[in-house]
Steps between C-alpha positions, in 0.01 A plus 500: 500500500636839406562730791327836485670798663277729699451843348681777689281701733391838369505641849804713566705349777585735781864522598553337835653716774847427628503243775753402760708226339775305678839519338560198279844375416507505119576207282612538142156595373395727785546870564603620844191606691501782755220475756258792513318586822138590434463771762608859437692656788256679738678828567458642851485854631776425754749425222731766364440471126699652214361496146739589218433578134127547555431669163169679550491407872179300458646188665610694806157659526321165461720339764450787746126533452392138465764288676608739777157666535646851486752457784807579293745707706755217459482497119745670262393511133760604242514560126791496259362806322512853632174667600508687170564186291202330665271722295510229232271309739190723530376301799827520698426832670178364647665184633788701647263736679294204621807331645594812695147528637529141624825584682752344261820674394544560125846555350610551139828469304586172674704246304434144618850404385665758729288544810795606713555818297150576372281396796701502823564879500127561442411266788734690730332828411165336578645367827420147388839332475346156542579140435199360314297189570375482140656651187278471191585537131199441274570393142853637465588618150792708381418858408432514126732652242386840374725516191582253225872526581439412865267215404756340268789544744332328794553133597257219429176590685503176699850546637439872556197424716690227685767759581235744624366239742846386610603857583171554682550188714857598582390849603176403676652234723689776684168658601336175612422423863629175651175313429398711201408387150545634148202442269541519122185441298530416131325318218553124477506487122771544238712716491460584870533138610834492319637758741536219760432745782527224761871462416593869517583490871771239438822661617320764709515303826369544762204576271317186386206409278226364726195412288251607235151618592204530272412867449128566545419834336148497646652586839612835359192665344584789271858391434583604143818377333683751285813475290659763274564402138841510332554803273174659616577753772143551625330177394412237760336159481317274744520123526268245662571373851483133405762222538689700761711378791689666784859392562592524869854556629624518860822527701462156656522185291326304778179660372548344156212271405619431145769259386668631188679284241844391621763714326768245591321215323701322231245589232393847608407747228573851625324665207168327574553444874435127464662202667461195277552145620619311194781598265304403189214724611741784566642467147148498357410804710789698351360447152167657589380832358423653839838398640680662208308825550570502873864409444537806277346716773726338761813596304380860474419502872847377596656764276293774662585374849870499412479861383360622833656538843229357721714272717278198449633195688400242242 
C-alpha cells in the first residue's frame, strides 16, 4: 500500500518562547547549547542601577515606572549622545523629563567603553560616586558612520561590535559592587548571535559570564528600541523586541550556572566556540559553511585584538 503524506497545516505555527535548557555535551552532529533562564531579572528599588547607552531613554523610564514603581533615586540613566544630539529622537525629551520627575539621575555624553573618564567625573559632581549592583546595556551597537569614508574605513561590523562590548565589560567591572551584575541584552539571531557575547569576559577575570536570561519586553511597557542608520545623520529605525536574551556577568564565578564548551578540549573550535568529541566530526565541522564564515570573523577579531592595548589575559 502506498503511503500518503499528510498535507502541511495551513495554520501558521507560533514561535515557541525560549525555555530553560540544560547544557548538553555536543557530539559530532550537535551544536553547543547554552541554557536560558525563563525569568527576567526583577529589578529592585534598593539596588543601585546604572543604565548606559539608553538611546531615547525609554528603557530607563519603563524600568523606573513599571518595575521600580517610581522609586528611582538609586537609578542613573545615561546616553552616548549629548542633550543636543538627542533631538534626533523626538520622544527623548519627554522620557528624560519623566525620569527626573521619578527621582532618577539623567546624564549625557557618556561613553560605555570609557566610563572612568566620561561617567565617573559626572557622578562625583552629582555626589553619587557609587559602586553599582546592576549595570545595564540594552542592545549595544556601535555608533553609525556619518560619511562614506568613515564607513569604508571601519572594521567588520561584527568584530567592531564585539570590541564595543569588550571595552564596556572591562570598564564597567570597575564600577560593579561585590555582588553586582552586568546585564547585556541583545538579539539571539544572526549576526548578533555571532558576536559570542558570552565569551567576551574571557580574560577579564575576576569578571565571569554567569548565565543567559530570557528578556520579556512586556515587563517594560513603552520601551521603544531605536538605532541610528549608517550615512544618515538624523535617521533612526526601530526593531522588534523578539528573540532577545540578557547575558549576565558577575565578579564571582561561584554564581555561574552555565557550563561553557571546554577550550582545552582536543577538538575545540575557537571560531565557533564548539568542543567536538570525535576527530572525524571535527574535520567535517571545519568544512561547513557556517564554520568558514565564523573562522573568517575570528581571524579579523584576533587582528583587531592584537592592534589594541586592552591587557586581556587570554
